């Protein structure tokens, strides 16, 4: 069962109190560490302008790079080290879309599911999502990036505002499972007609809303939180890994909550040797 995760890799600056660290990031990057442990048959397709970022993935043989002229750059600031649910972000809003032409020659012959990980509204044009929908396999998508638009300019980057737009609902009509957090849900003007919506809420847990039911999942406590960047992406990858092998929403959400909690306990992406 081949899982293809698509989206940008990023160059990040993480600021927590007086501590500042430059790190590789992006949803696909964080997801790859979960897949390497729990779902071996995967491929990461990512785009950036810096080839060196690929070296930080756990298995570069499972990464296809779409070389672009720019790289996503994010500043993630945690002003209160005792509350990692609060994060202030800014970014360069790199305009480096992943197009149908980019993907046609690098997609594997056998594909069982796609994961789409936009980091801003430019990343996945409507035509790209329509093309991937034509493969007639499940599409999992993070809504976060589609909602991001530039706010105030700060030292050459922009703060992030969240807004929906009309084409978003056209794009989402082609997907099967949507991931978002509670703040992103409040931005949506219209209901989304999909089989599954997974909604995370940091230390308050998560819930999965289906057509006929809703599952509420408690967060798994982490006593020593070191780094929350990438926790949502870790949750998403763990959920999908378990869902594709068990087809159980409850098992998938509980597993994702546990793996996301494990990731909180150390700096950087999920590590399996804990």
Short mmCIF file of C-alpha atoms in Angstrom, two decimals:
data_model
loop_
_atom_site.label_atom_id
_atom_site.label_comp_id
_atom_site.label_asym_id
_atom_site.label_seq_id
_atom_site.Cartn_x
_atom_site.Cartn_y
_atom_site.Cartn_z
CA UNK A 1 0.00 0.00 0.00
CA UNK A 2 1.87 3.10 -1.27
CA UNK A 3 1.22 6.40 0.51
CA UNK A 4 2.34 9.60 -1.24
CA UNK A 5 2.76 12.71 0.93
CA UNK A 6 3.20 15.98 -0.99
CA UNK A 7 4.16 19.44 0.26
CA UNK A 8 7.00 21.88 0.92
CA UNK A 9 10.00 21.37 3.18
CA UNK A 10 10.92 24.51 5.11
CA UNK A 11 13.77 26.37 6.74
CA UNK A 12 12.50 27.31 10.22
CA UNK A 13 13.59 29.49 13.10
CA UNK A 14 12.16 28.31 16.42
CA UNK A 15 12.14 30.88 19.23
CA UNK A 16 11.23 29.86 22.78
CA UNK A 17 12.09 32.34 25.49
CA UNK A 18 15.75 33.23 24.99
CA UNK A 19 16.44 30.07 22.97
CA UNK A 20 16.62 30.33 19.17
CA UNK A 21 17.25 27.36 16.84
CA UNK A 22 17.30 26.99 13.06
CA UNK A 23 15.74 23.72 11.94
CA UNK A 24 14.33 21.90 8.94
CA UNK A 25 10.53 21.78 9.00
CA UNK A 26 7.35 21.43 7.01
CA UNK A 27 4.50 18.95 7.33
CA UNK A 28 6.06 16.38 4.98
CA UNK A 29 9.29 16.49 6.94
CA UNK A 30 7.63 15.80 10.29
CA UNK A 31 5.35 13.17 8.76
CA UNK A 32 8.25 11.26 7.22
CA UNK A 33 9.62 10.27 10.65
CA UNK A 34 6.27 8.74 11.61
CA UNK A 35 5.95 6.89 8.31
CA UNK A 36 9.49 5.57 8.57
CA UNK A 37 8.52 3.85 11.81
CA UNK A 38 4.88 2.87 11.23
CA UNK A 39 4.19 2.85 7.46
CA UNK A 40 7.18 1.75 5.43
CA UNK A 41 5.67 2.01 1.94
CA UNK A 42 5.65 5.78 1.52
CA UNK A 43 7.02 8.47 -0.79
CA UNK A 44 7.60 12.12 0.07
CA UNK A 45 7.35 14.62 -2.78
CA UNK A 46 8.59 18.02 -1.66
CA UNK A 47 9.60 21.34 -3.16
CA UNK A 48 12.19 23.92 -2.18
CA UNK A 49 15.23 25.76 -3.49
CA UNK A 50 17.72 24.26 -1.04
CA UNK A 51 18.84 20.69 -1.82
CA UNK A 52 20.57 20.38 1.56
CA UNK A 53 17.22 20.25 3.38
CA UNK A 54 16.58 16.78 1.91
CA UNK A 55 19.53 15.39 3.88
CA UNK A 56 17.59 15.87 7.12
CA UNK A 57 14.81 13.43 6.19
CA UNK A 58 15.10 10.00 7.85
CA UNK A 59 15.37 8.23 4.48
CA UNK A 60 16.38 10.39 1.52
CA UNK A 61 15.77 7.44 -0.84
CA UNK A 62 12.05 7.97 -0.20
CA UNK A 63 12.11 11.68 -1.09
CA UNK A 64 11.56 13.20 -4.54
CA UNK A 65 12.61 16.85 -4.78
CA UNK A 66 10.88 19.33 -7.06
CA UNK A 67 13.54 22.03 -7.32
CA UNK A 68 12.12 25.55 -7.10
CA UNK A 69 13.56 29.06 -7.06
CA UNK A 70 12.64 29.72 -3.43
CA UNK A 71 12.17 27.95 -0.09
CA UNK A 72 9.48 28.41 2.55
CA UNK A 73 10.89 30.18 5.60
CA UNK A 74 8.97 30.22 8.90
CA UNK A 75 9.60 31.88 12.24
CA UNK A 76 7.75 30.03 15.03
CA UNK A 77 7.76 31.99 18.27
CA UNK A 78 6.50 30.57 21.57
CA UNK A 79 6.25 33.59 23.90
CA UNK A 80 5.23 31.53 26.95
CA UNK A 81 7.36 28.43 27.41
CA UNK A 82 4.80 27.06 29.86
CA UNK A 83 2.00 27.16 27.24
CA UNK A 84 2.99 25.57 23.93
CA UNK A 85 -0.56 25.93 22.59
CA UNK A 86 0.27 29.60 21.86
CA UNK A 87 2.45 30.19 18.80
CA UNK A 88 3.18 33.34 16.80
CA UNK A 89 4.22 32.68 13.20
CA UNK A 90 5.60 34.71 10.35
CA UNK A 91 6.76 33.56 6.92
CA UNK A 92 8.11 34.73 3.57
CA UNK A 93 4.98 33.39 1.77
CA UNK A 94 7.08 31.71 -0.92
CA UNK A 95 5.20 31.44 -4.21
CA UNK A 96 6.40 28.02 -5.41
CA UNK A 97 3.29 26.04 -6.41
CA UNK A 98 3.32 22.31 -7.02
CA UNK A 99 1.78 21.81 -10.45
CA UNK A 100 0.49 18.91 -12.48
CA UNK A 101 3.59 19.19 -14.69
CA UNK A 102 5.82 18.90 -11.62
CA UNK A 103 4.15 15.64 -10.59
CA UNK A 104 3.50 13.78 -13.84
CA UNK A 105 6.95 12.24 -14.22
CA UNK A 106 7.70 11.44 -10.56
CA UNK A 107 4.53 9.84 -9.22
CA UNK A 108 4.92 6.07 -8.64
CA UNK A 109 2.96 3.61 -10.76
CA UNK A 110 1.07 2.27 -7.74
CA UNK A 111 -0.61 4.77 -5.40
CA UNK A 112 -3.08 3.91 -2.66
CA UNK A 113 -3.54 7.34 -1.02
CA UNK A 114 -2.37 10.95 -1.21
CA UNK A 115 -1.64 13.40 1.61
CA UNK A 116 -1.60 17.07 0.62
CA UNK A 117 0.20 19.49 2.95
CA UNK A 118 -0.10 23.11 1.79
CA UNK A 119 1.78 25.69 3.87
CA UNK A 120 0.24 28.67 2.11
CA UNK A 121 -2.45 29.29 -0.49
CA UNK A 122 -0.01 29.17 -3.40
CA UNK A 123 1.19 25.60 -2.82
CA UNK A 124 -1.62 23.54 -4.38
CA UNK A 125 -3.51 25.20 -7.24
CA UNK A 126 -7.03 23.93 -7.83
CA UNK A 127 -5.88 22.23 -11.03
CA UNK A 128 -3.28 20.18 -9.14
CA UNK A 129 -5.86 18.83 -6.70
CA UNK A 130 -8.22 18.02 -9.58
CA UNK A 131 -5.41 16.09 -11.29
CA UNK A 132 -4.66 14.03 -8.16
CA UNK A 133 -8.37 13.35 -7.63
CA UNK A 134 -8.34 11.65 -11.02
CA UNK A 135 -6.30 8.77 -9.55
CA UNK A 136 -9.46 7.75 -7.64
CA UNK A 137 -7.67 6.99 -4.36
CA UNK A 138 -8.30 8.55 -0.92
CA UNK A 139 -6.97 12.07 -0.46
CA UNK A 140 -6.09 13.32 3.03
CA UNK A 141 -5.52 17.05 3.31
CA UNK A 142 -4.44 19.61 5.90
CA UNK A 143 -6.54 22.75 5.49
CA UNK A 144 -4.15 25.02 7.35
CA UNK A 145 -2.07 26.35 4.47
CA UNK A 146 -5.06 27.15 2.28
CA UNK A 147 -6.32 29.62 4.89
CA UNK A 148 -3.05 31.55 5.24
CA UNK A 149 -2.74 35.02 3.72
CA UNK A 150 -0.07 37.68 4.40
CA UNK A 151 -0.58 40.02 7.32
CA UNK A 152 1.73 42.81 8.46
CA UNK A 153 5.29 42.84 7.16
CA UNK A 154 7.97 42.23 9.79
CA UNK A 155 11.65 42.34 8.77
CA UNK A 156 10.91 41.13 5.23
CA UNK A 157 8.48 38.40 6.32
CA UNK A 158 4.76 38.56 6.96
CA UNK A 159 2.59 37.67 9.89
CA UNK A 160 -0.12 35.16 9.07
CA UNK A 161 -3.84 35.87 8.79
CA UNK A 162 -6.45 33.17 8.23
CA UNK A 163 -9.17 33.64 5.60
CA UNK A 164 -11.19 31.21 3.54
CA UNK A 165 -12.04 31.76 -0.13
CA UNK A 166 -14.60 30.48 -2.62
CA UNK A 167 -12.30 28.06 -4.47
CA UNK A 168 -11.43 26.35 -1.18
CA UNK A 169 -14.77 24.56 -1.17
CA UNK A 170 -14.25 23.45 -4.77
CA UNK A 171 -10.83 22.05 -3.82
CA UNK A 172 -12.18 20.27 -0.75
CA UNK A 173 -14.93 18.61 -2.77
CA UNK A 174 -12.22 16.35 -4.22
CA UNK A 175 -10.85 15.10 -0.88
CA UNK A 176 -11.93 12.41 1.59
CA UNK A 177 -10.49 13.37 4.99
CA UNK A 178 -9.66 16.90 6.19
CA UNK A 179 -7.39 17.87 9.10
CA UNK A 180 -7.65 21.23 10.87
CA UNK A 181 -7.49 22.73 14.33
CA UNK A 182 -10.30 24.40 16.28
CA UNK A 183 -9.18 27.94 15.38
CA UNK A 184 -9.11 27.08 11.69
CA UNK A 185 -12.61 25.60 11.88
CA UNK A 186 -13.99 28.96 13.03
CA UNK A 187 -12.70 30.60 9.83
CA UNK A 188 -14.84 28.46 7.51
CA UNK A 189 -18.02 30.13 6.26
CA UNK A 190 -19.58 27.02 4.78
CA UNK A 191 -20.04 23.40 5.80
CA UNK A 192 -17.74 20.86 4.17
CA UNK A 193 -19.31 17.71 2.79
CA UNK A 194 -16.63 15.07 3.38
CA UNK A 195 -16.57 11.69 5.08
CA UNK A 196 -14.25 12.71 7.92
CA UNK A 197 -13.02 15.91 9.54
CA UNK A 198 -10.25 15.55 12.13
CA UNK A 199 -10.04 18.58 14.45
CA UNK A 200 -7.14 19.00 16.87
CA UNK A 201 -7.01 21.33 19.86
CA UNK A 202 -3.53 21.02 21.37
CA UNK A 203 -3.50 20.00 25.01
CA UNK A 204 -7.31 19.87 24.99
CA UNK A 205 -7.37 16.79 22.78
CA UNK A 206 -9.04 16.23 19.42
CA UNK A 207 -12.26 15.11 17.81
CA UNK A 208 -13.28 13.39 14.60
CA UNK A 209 -16.53 14.47 12.98
CA UNK A 210 -18.16 12.01 10.57
CA UNK A 211 -21.47 12.18 8.73
CA UNK A 212 -23.32 10.22 11.42
CA UNK A 213 -21.10 10.40 14.50
CA UNK A 214 -18.46 12.32 16.43
CA UNK A 215 -15.54 10.89 18.40
CA UNK A 216 -13.88 12.90 21.18
CA UNK A 217 -10.28 12.01 22.04
CA UNK A 218 -8.43 13.05 25.17
CA UNK A 219 -4.90 14.38 24.85
CA UNK A 220 -2.18 12.12 26.22
CA UNK A 221 -0.33 14.04 28.90
CA UNK A 222 3.34 14.85 28.42
CA UNK A 223 5.11 15.76 31.65
CA UNK A 224 8.18 17.36 30.07
CA UNK A 225 7.30 19.37 26.97
CA UNK A 226 10.34 20.45 24.96
CA UNK A 227 9.10 21.26 21.45
CA UNK A 228 5.57 21.44 20.05
CA UNK A 229 6.47 22.49 16.50
CA UNK A 230 5.27 19.78 14.12
CA UNK A 231 2.93 18.10 16.60
CA UNK A 232 -0.11 18.58 14.36
CA UNK A 233 1.77 17.07 11.42
CA UNK A 234 2.90 14.17 13.61
CA UNK A 235 -0.68 13.58 14.74
CA UNK A 236 -1.88 13.62 11.12
CA UNK A 237 0.73 11.10 9.95
CA UNK A 238 0.04 8.76 12.87
CA UNK A 239 -3.71 8.95 12.29
CA UNK A 240 -3.38 8.15 8.60
CA UNK A 241 -0.89 5.32 9.20
CA UNK A 242 -3.29 3.61 11.57
CA UNK A 243 -6.43 4.39 9.53
CA UNK A 244 -5.04 2.81 6.38
CA UNK A 245 -4.15 -0.40 8.24
CA UNK A 246 -7.15 -0.74 10.60
CA UNK A 247 -9.93 1.41 9.08
CA UNK A 248 -10.86 2.33 12.66
CA UNK A 249 -11.39 6.01 13.48
CA UNK A 250 -11.19 5.47 17.23
CA UNK A 251 -7.98 3.41 17.09
CA UNK A 252 -6.44 5.91 14.68
CA UNK A 253 -7.25 8.98 16.76
CA UNK A 254 -6.07 7.45 20.03
CA UNK A 255 -2.86 6.26 18.40
CA UNK A 256 -2.28 9.71 16.89
CA UNK A 257 -2.80 11.35 20.28
CA UNK A 258 -0.19 9.07 21.85
CA UNK A 259 2.43 9.59 19.11
CA UNK A 260 1.92 13.38 19.13
CA UNK A 261 2.42 13.36 22.91
CA UNK A 262 5.63 11.35 22.51
CA UNK A 263 6.91 13.93 20.02
CA UNK A 264 6.37 16.74 22.55
CA UNK A 265 9.00 15.23 24.81
CA UNK A 266 12.01 16.04 22.68
CA UNK A 267 13.28 18.64 20.26
CA UNK A 268 12.68 18.16 16.54
CA UNK A 269 10.64 15.48 14.75
CA UNK A 270 9.24 12.26 16.21
CA UNK A 271 11.89 9.76 17.22
CA UNK A 272 11.07 6.07 17.50
CA UNK A 273 13.95 5.11 19.81
CA UNK A 274 12.34 6.40 23.00
#
